[in-house]
PDB file of C-alpha atoms in Angstrom:
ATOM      1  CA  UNK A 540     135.193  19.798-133.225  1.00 77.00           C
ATOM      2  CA  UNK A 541     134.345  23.310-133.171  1.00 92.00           C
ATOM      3  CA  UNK A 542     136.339  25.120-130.651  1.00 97.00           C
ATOM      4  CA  UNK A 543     139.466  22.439-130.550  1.00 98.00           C
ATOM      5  CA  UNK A 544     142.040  22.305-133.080  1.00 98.00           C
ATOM      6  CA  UNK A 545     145.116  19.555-133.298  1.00 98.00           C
ATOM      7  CA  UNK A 546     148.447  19.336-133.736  1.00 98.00           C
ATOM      8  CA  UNK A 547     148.578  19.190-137.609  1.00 98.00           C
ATOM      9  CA  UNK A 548     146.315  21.952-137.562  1.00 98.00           C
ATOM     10  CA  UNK A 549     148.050  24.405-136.113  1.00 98.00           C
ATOM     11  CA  UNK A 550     151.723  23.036-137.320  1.00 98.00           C
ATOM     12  CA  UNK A 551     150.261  23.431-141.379  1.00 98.00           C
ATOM     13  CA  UNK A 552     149.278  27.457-140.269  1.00 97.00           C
ATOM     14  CA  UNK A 553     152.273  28.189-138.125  1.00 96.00           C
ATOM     15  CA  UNK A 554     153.023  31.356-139.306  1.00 93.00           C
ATOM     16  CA  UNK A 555     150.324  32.343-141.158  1.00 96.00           C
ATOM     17  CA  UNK A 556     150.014  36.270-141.086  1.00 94.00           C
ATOM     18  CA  UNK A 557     146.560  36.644-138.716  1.00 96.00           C
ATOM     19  CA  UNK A 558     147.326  33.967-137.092  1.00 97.00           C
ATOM     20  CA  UNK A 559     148.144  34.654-133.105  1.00 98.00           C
ATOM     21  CA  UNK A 560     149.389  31.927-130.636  1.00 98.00           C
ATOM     22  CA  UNK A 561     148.816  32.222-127.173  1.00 98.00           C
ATOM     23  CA  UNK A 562     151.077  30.508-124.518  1.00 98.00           C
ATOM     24  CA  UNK A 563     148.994  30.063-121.434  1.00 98.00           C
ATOM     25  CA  UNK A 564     150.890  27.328-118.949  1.00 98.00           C
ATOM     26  CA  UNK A 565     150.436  28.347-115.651  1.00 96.00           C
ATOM     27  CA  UNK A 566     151.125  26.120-112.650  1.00 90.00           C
ATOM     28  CA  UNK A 567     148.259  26.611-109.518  1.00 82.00           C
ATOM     29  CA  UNK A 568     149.595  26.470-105.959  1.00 72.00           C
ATOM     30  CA  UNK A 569     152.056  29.080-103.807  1.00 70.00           C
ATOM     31  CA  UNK A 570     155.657  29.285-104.951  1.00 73.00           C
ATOM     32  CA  UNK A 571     154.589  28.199-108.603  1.00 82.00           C
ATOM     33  CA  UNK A 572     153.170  31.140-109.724  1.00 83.00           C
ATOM     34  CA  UNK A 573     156.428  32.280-112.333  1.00 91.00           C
ATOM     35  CA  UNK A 574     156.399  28.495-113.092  1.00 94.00           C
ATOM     36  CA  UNK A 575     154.274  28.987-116.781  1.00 96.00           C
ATOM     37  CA  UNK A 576     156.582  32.241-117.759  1.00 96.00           C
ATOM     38  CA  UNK A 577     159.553  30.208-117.092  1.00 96.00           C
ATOM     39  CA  UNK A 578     158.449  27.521-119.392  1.00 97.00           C
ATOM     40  CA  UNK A 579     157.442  29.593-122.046  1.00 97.00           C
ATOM     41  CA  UNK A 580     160.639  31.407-121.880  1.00 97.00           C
ATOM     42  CA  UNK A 581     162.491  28.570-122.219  1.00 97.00           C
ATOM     43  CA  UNK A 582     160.555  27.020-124.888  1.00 98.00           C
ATOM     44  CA  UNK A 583     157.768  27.511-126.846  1.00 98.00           C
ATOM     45  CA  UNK A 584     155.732  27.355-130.171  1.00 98.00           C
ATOM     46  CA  UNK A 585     157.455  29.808-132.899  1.00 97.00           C
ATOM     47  CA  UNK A 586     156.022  32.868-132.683  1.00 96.00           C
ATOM     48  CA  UNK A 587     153.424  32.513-129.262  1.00 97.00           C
ATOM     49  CA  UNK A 588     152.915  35.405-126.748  1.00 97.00           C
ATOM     50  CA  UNK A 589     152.348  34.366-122.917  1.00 98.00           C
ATOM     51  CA  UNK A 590     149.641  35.474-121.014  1.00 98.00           C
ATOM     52  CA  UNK A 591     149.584  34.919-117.540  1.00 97.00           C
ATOM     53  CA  UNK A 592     146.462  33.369-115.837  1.00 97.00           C
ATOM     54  CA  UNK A 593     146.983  36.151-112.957  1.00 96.00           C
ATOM     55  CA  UNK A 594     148.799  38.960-114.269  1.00 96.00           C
ATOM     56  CA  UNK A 595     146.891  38.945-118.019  1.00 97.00           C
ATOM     57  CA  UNK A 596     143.324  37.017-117.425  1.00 98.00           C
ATOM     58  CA  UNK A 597     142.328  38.130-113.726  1.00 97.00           C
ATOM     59  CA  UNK A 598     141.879  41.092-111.668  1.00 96.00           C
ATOM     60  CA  UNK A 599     143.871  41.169-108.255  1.00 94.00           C
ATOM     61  CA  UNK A 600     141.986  39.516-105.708  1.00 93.00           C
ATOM     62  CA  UNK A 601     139.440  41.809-103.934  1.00 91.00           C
ATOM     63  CA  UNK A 602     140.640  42.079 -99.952  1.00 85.00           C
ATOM     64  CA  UNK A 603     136.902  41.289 -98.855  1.00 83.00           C
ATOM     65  CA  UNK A 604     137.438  38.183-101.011  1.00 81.00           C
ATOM     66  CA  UNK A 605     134.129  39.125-102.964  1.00 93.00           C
ATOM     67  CA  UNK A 606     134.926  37.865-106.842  1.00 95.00           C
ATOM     68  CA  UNK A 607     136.643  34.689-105.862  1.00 95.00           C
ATOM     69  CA  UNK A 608     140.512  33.961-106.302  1.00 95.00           C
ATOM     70  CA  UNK A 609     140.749  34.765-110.029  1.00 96.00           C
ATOM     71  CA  UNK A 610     138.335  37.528-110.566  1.00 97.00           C
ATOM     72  CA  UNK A 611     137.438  38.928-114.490  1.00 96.00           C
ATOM     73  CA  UNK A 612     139.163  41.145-115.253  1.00 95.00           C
ATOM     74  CA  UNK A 613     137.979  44.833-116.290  1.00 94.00           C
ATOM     75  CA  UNK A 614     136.829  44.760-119.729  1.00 95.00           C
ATOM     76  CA  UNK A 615     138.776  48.002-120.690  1.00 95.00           C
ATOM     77  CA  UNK A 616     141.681  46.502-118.968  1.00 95.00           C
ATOM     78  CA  UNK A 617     141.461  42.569-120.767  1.00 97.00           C
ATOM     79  CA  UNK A 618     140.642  44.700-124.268  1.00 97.00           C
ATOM     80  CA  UNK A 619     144.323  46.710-123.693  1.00 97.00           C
ATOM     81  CA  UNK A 620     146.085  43.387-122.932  1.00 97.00           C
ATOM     82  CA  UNK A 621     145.088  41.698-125.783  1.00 98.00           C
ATOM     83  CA  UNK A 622     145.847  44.468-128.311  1.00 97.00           C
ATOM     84  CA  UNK A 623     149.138  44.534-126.910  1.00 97.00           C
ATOM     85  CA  UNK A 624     149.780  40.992-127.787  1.00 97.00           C
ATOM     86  CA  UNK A 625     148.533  41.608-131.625  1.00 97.00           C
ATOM     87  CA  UNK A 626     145.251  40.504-131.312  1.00 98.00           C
ATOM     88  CA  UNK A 627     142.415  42.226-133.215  1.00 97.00           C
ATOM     89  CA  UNK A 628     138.892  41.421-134.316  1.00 97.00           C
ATOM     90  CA  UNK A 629     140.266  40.187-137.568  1.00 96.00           C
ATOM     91  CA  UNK A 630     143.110  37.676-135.554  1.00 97.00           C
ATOM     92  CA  UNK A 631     143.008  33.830-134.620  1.00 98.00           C
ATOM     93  CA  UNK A 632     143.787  32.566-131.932  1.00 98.00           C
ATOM     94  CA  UNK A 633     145.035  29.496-130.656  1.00 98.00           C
ATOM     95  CA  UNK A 634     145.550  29.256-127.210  1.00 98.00           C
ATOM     96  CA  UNK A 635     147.516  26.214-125.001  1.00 98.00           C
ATOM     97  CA  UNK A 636     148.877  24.933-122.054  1.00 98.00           C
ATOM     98  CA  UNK A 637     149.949  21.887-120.398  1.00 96.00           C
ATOM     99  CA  UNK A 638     147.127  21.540-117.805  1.00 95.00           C
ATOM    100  CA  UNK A 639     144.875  20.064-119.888  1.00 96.00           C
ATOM    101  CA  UNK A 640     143.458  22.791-121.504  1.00 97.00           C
ATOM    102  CA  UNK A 641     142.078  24.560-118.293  1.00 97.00           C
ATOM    103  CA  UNK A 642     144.593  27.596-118.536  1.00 98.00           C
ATOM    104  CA  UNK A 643     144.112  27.966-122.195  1.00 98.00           C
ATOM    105  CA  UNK A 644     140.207  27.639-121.534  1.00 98.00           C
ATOM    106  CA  UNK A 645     139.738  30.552-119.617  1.00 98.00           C
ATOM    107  CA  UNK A 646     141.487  32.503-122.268  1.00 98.00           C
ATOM    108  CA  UNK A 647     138.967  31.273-125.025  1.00 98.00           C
ATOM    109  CA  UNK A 648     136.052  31.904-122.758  1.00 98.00           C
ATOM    110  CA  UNK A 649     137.266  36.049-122.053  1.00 98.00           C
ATOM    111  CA  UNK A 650     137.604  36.133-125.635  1.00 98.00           C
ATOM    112  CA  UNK A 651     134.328  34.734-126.629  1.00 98.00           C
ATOM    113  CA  UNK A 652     132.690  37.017-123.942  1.00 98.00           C
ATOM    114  CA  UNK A 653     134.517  39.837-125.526  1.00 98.00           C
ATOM    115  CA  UNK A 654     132.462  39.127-128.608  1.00 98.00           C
ATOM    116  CA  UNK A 655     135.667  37.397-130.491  1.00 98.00           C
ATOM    117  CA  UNK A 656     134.791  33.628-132.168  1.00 96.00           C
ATOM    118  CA  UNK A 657     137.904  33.340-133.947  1.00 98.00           C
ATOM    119  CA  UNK A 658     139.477  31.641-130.920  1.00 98.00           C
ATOM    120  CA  UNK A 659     140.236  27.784-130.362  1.00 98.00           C
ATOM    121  CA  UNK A 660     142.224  25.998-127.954  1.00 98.00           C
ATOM    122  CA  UNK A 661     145.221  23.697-129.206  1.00 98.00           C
ATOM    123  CA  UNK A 662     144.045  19.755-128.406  1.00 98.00           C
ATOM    124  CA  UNK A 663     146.788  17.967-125.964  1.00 97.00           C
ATOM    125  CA  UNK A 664     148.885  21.367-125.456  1.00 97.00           C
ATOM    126  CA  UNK A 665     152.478  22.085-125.779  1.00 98.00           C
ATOM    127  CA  UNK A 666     154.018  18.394-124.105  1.00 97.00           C
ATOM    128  CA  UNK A 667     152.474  16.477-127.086  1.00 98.00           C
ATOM    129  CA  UNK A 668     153.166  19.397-129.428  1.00 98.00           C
ATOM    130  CA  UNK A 669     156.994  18.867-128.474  1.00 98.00           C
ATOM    131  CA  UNK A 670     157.182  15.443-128.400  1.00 97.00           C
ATOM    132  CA  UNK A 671     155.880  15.107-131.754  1.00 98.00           C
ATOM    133  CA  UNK A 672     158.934  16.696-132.748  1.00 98.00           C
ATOM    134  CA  UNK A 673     157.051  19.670-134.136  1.00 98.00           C
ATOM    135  CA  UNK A 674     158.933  22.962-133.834  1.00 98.00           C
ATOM    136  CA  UNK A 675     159.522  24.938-130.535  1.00 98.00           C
ATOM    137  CA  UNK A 676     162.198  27.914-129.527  1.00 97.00           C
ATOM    138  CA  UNK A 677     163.114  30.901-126.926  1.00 97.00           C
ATOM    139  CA  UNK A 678     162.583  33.577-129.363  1.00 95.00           C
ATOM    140  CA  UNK A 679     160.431  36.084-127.842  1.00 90.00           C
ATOM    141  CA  UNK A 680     159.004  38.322-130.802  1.00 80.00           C
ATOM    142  CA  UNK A 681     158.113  41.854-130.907  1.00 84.00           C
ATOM    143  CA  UNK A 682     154.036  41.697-131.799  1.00 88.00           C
ATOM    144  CA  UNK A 683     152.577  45.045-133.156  1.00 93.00           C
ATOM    145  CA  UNK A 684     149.567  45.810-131.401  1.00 95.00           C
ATOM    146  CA  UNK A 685     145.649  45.474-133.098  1.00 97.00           C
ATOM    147  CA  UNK A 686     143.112  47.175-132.608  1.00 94.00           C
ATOM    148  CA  UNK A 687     140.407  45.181-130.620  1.00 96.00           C
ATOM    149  CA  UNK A 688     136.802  46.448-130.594  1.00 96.00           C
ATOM    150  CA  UNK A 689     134.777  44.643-127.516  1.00 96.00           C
ATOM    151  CA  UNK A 690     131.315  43.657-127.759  1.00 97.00           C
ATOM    152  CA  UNK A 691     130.679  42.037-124.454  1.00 97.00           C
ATOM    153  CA  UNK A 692     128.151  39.093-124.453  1.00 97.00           C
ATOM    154  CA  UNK A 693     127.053  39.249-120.573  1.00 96.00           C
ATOM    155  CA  UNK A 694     124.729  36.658-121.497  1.00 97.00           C
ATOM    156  CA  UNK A 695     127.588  34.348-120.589  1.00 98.00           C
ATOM    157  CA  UNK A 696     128.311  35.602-117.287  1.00 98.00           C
ATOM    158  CA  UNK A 697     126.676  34.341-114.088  1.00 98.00           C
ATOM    159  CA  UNK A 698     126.510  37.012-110.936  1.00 97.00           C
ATOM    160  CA  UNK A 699     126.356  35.664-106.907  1.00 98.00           C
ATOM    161  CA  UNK A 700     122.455  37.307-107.200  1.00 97.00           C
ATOM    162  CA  UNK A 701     121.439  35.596-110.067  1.00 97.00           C
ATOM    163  CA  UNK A 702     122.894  31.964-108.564  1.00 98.00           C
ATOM    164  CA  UNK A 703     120.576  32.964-105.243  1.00 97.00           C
ATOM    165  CA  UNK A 704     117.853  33.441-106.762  1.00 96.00           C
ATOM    166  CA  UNK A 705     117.852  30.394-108.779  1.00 94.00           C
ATOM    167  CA  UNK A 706     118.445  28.858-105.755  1.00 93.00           C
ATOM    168  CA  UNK A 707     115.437  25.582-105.240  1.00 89.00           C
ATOM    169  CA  UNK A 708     114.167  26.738-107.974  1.00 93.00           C
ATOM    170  CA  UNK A 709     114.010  24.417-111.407  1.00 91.00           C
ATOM    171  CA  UNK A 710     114.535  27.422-114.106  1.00 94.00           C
ATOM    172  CA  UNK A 711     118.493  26.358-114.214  1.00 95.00           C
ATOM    173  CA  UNK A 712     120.855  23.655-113.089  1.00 96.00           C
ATOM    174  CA  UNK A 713     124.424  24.057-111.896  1.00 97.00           C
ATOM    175  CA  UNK A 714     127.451  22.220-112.965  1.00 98.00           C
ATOM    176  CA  UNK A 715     130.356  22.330-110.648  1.00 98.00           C
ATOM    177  CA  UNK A 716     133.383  21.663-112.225  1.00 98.00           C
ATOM    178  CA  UNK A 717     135.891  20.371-109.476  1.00 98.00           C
ATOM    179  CA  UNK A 718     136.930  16.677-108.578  1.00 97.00           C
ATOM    180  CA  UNK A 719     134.307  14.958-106.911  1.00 97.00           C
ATOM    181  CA  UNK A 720     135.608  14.962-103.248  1.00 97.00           C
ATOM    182  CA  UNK A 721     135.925  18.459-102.980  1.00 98.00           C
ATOM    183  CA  UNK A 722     132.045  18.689-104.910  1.00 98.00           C
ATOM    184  CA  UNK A 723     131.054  16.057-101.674  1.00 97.00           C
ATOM    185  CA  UNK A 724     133.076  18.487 -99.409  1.00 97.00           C
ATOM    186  CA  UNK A 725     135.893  15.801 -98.267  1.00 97.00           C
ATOM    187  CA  UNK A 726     138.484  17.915 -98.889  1.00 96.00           C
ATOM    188  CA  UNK A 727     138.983  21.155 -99.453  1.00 96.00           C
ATOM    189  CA  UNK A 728     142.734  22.015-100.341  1.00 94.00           C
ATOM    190  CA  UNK A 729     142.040  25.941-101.580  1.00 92.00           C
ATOM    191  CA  UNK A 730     139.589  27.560-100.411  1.00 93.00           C
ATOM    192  CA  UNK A 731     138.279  28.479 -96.362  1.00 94.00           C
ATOM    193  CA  UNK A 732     134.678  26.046 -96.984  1.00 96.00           C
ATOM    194  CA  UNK A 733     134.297  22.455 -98.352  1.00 98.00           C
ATOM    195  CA  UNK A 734     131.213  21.609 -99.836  1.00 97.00           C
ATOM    196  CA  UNK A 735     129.198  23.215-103.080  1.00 98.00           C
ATOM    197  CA  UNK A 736     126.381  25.093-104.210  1.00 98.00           C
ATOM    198  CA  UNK A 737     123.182  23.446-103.019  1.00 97.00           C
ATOM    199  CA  UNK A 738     121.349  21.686-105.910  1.00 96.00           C
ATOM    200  CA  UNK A 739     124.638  21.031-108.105  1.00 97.00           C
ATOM    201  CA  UNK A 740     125.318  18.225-109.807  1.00 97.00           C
ATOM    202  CA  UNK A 741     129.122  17.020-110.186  1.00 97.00           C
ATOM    203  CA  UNK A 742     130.805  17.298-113.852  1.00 98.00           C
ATOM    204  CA  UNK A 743     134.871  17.033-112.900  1.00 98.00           C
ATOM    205  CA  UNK A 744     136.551  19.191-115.993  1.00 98.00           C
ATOM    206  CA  UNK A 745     139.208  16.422-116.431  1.00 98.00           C
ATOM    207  CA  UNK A 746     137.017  13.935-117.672  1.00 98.00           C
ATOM    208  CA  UNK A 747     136.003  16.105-120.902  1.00 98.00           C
ATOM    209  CA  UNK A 748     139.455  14.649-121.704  1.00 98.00           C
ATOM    210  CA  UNK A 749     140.584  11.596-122.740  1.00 97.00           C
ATOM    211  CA  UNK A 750     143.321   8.860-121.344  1.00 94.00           C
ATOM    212  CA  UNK A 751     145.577  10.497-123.933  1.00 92.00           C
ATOM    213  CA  UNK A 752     144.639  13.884-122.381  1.00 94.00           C
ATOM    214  CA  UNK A 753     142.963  14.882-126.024  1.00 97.00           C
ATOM    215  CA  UNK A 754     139.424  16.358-126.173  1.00 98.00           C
ATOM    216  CA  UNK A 755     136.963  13.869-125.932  1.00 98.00           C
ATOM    217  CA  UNK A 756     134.381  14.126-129.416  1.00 97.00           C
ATOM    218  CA  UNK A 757     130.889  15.923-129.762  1.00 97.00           C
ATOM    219  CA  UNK A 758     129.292  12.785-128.720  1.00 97.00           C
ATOM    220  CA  UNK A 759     131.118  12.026-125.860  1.00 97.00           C
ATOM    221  CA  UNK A 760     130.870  15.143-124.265  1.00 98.00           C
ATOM    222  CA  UNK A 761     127.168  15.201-125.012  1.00 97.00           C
ATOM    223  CA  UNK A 762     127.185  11.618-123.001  1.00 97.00           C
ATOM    224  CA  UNK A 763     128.920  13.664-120.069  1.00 97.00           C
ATOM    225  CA  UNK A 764     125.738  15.745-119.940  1.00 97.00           C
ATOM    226  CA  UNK A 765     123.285  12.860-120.596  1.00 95.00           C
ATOM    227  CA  UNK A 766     119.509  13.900-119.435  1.00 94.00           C
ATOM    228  CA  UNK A 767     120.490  17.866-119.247  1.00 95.00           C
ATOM    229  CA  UNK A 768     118.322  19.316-122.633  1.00 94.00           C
ATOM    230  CA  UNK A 769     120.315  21.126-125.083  1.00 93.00           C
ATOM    231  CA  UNK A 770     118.440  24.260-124.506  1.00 94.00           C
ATOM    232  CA  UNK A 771     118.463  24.279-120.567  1.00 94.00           C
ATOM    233  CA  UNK A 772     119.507  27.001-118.839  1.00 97.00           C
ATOM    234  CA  UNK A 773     123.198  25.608-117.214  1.00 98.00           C
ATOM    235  CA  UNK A 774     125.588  27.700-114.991  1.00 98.00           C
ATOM    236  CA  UNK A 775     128.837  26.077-114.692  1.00 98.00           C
ATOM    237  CA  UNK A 776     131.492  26.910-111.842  1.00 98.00           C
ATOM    238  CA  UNK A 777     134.674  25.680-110.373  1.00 98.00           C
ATOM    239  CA  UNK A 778     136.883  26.671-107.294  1.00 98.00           C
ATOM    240  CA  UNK A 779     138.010  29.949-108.628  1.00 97.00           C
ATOM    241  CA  UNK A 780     136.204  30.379-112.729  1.00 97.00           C
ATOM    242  CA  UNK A 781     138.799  28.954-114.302  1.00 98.00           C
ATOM    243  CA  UNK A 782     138.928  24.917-114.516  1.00 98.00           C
ATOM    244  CA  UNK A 783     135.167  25.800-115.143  1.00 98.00           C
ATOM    245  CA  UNK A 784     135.598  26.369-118.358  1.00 98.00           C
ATOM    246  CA  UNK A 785     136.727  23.878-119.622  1.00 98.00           C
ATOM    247  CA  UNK A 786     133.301  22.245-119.341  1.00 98.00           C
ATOM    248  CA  UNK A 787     131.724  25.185-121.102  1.00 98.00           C
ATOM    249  CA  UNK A 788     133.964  24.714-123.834  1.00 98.00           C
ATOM    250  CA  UNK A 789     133.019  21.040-123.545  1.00 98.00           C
ATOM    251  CA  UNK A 790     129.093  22.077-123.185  1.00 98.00           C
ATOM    252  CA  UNK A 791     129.339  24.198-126.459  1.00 97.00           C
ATOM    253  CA  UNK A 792     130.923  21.012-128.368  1.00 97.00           C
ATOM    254  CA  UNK A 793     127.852  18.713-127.205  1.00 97.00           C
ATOM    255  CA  UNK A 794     125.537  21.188-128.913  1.00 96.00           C
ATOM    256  CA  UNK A 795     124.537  23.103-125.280  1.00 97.00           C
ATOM    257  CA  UNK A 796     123.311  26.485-126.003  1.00 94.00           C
ATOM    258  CA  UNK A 797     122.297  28.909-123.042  1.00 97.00           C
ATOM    259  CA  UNK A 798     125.652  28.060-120.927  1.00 98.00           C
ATOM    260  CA  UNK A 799     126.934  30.531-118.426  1.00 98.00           C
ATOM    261  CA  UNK A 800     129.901  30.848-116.397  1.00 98.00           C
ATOM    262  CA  UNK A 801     129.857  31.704-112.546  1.00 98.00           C
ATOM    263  CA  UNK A 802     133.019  33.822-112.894  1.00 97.00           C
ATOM    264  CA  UNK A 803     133.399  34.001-109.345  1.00 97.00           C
ATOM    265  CA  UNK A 804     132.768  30.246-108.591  1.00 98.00           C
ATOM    266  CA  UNK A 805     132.607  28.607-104.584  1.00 98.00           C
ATOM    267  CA  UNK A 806     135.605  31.064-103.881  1.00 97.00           C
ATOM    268  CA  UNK A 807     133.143  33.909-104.099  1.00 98.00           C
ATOM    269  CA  UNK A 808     129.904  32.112-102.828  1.00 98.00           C
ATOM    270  CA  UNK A 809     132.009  31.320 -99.393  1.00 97.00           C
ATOM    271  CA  UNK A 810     133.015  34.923 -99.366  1.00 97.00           C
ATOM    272  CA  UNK A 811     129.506  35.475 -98.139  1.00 96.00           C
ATOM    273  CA  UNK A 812     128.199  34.354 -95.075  1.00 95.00           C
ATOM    274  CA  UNK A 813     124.808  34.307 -95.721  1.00 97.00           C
ATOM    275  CA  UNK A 814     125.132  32.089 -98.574  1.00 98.00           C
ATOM    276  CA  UNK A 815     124.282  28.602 -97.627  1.00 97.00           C
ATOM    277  CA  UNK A 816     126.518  25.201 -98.211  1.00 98.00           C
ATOM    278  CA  UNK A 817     125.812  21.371 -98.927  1.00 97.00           C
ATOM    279  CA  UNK A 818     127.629  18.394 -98.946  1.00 96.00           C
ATOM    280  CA  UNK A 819     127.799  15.177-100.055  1.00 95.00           C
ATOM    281  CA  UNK A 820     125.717  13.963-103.405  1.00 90.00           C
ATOM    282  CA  UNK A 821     123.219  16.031-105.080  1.00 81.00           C
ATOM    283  CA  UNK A 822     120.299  14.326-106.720  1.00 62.00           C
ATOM    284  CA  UNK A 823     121.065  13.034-110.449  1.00 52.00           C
ATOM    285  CA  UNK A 824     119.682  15.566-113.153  1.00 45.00           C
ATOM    286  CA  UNK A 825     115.957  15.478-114.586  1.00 45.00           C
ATOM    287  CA  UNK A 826     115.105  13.525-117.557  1.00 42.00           C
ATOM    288  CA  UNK A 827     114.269  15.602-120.717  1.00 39.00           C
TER     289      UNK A 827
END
């Protein structure tokens, strides 16, 4: 796999000098949100910095709602933070979490769109890390900031326009991420709307994984997206841009190559009136 690495992987580079570890556990939902900081503070993989999903990889929350619940962050301000942590063009990264990879996903993605490859997300996350009986403490080290030069790739970033106007058209599909009863529009436990983007078809992020919560293979993934060509223009969203990416990651792995993410996801297509809603199930995808 290109973008995952395991266990033994990371535990044989541990402390390897350009090496930079990212702690990204971050539990969704109100009263939880100190939940991944506590964690990490308590334990952690030697040497890892946290980032926090909305202090360190989002912008605060725009009062018209406009950007969805996790918007990107400015790419001055996501360029500072991760200098500060000791990542420079020249670092890897490894990034985890215990969600499955969703948390630590969104971290890869920034990077890559901030023109950095060297970036790969830890396969099970820190649970299976720990109860391998590989190596974990509280020590909280003092990183020396890099210098990070951005070279932002907007050709991985999806706007609210450029979703309208592809809109009943046929010159993209879109991929939302969430579980399938809040794609259908049963439920809706987040945001103010139930229902998705009209003309999506359903990929739920959690089944790029497998029963052991590991990263499903190349060819499994690429079964996921079975009858979607390789080269098709894809825009993938979520509730809020984050469990989206996961499935870009997963997209990337099946060989997928013009993959964008909807940054602002349903959060900021409901934040406009205009924009229209569907329910229920979308039409399978097109053969090649």
């Amino acid at each position: 796999m290109n973008h995952i690495v395991s266990l033994k992987w990371l535990l044989a580079r541990l402390y390897e000098s350009d090496l930079v570890i990212v702690d990204c556990r971050f539990q969704m939902g109100k009263g939880q949100e100190n939940a991944g900081r506590e964690a990490y503070e308590a334990s952690h993989i030697p040497g890892a910095v946290y980032l926090d999903l909305e202090k360190d990889l989002s912008a605060p929350v725009d009062a018209d709602g406009h950007g969805g619940r996790h918007p990107l962050p400015d790419a001055a301000q996501l360029t500072g933070t991760f200098s500060r942590v000791g990542i420079g063009n020249t670092s890897r990264v490894v990034a985890y979490d215990d969600q499955g990879g969703a948390m630590a996903s969104r971290l890869w993605w920034l990077l890559k769109y901030l023109g950095h490859d060297q970036v790969f997300v830890l396969d099970q996350g820190f649970a299976a890390w720990r109860d391998a009986g590989f190596p974990v403490n509280a020590e909280q080290q003092v990183r020396i900031p890099a210098p990070f030069l951005a070279e932002v790739r907007h050709s991985m970033l999806a706007e609210v326009d450029d979703v309208r106007e592809l809109l009943g058209t046929d010159q993209a599909t879109l991929i939302d991420s969430r579980e399938p009863a809040r794609y259908r529009g049963e439920v809706e436990p987040l945001d103010k709307a139930a229902g998705h983007i009209p003309g999506a078809i359903n990929r739920f992020w959690k089944d790029a994984l497998d029963e052991r919560g590991g990263w499903r293979d190349e060819n499994a993934q690429a079964a996921r997206f079975a009858g979607l060509a390789q080269d098709a223009p894809l825009i993938v969203y979520c509730g809020s841009g984050v469990t989206a990416t996961p499935n870009v990651l997963a997209l990337q792995e099946a060989g997928y190559t013009n993959v964008r993410l909807y940054a602002g996801s349903w959060s900021d297509w409901i934040s406009y009136e205009e924009n229209p809603i569907a329910v229920g199930d979308e039409e399978n995808p097109k053969d090649e």
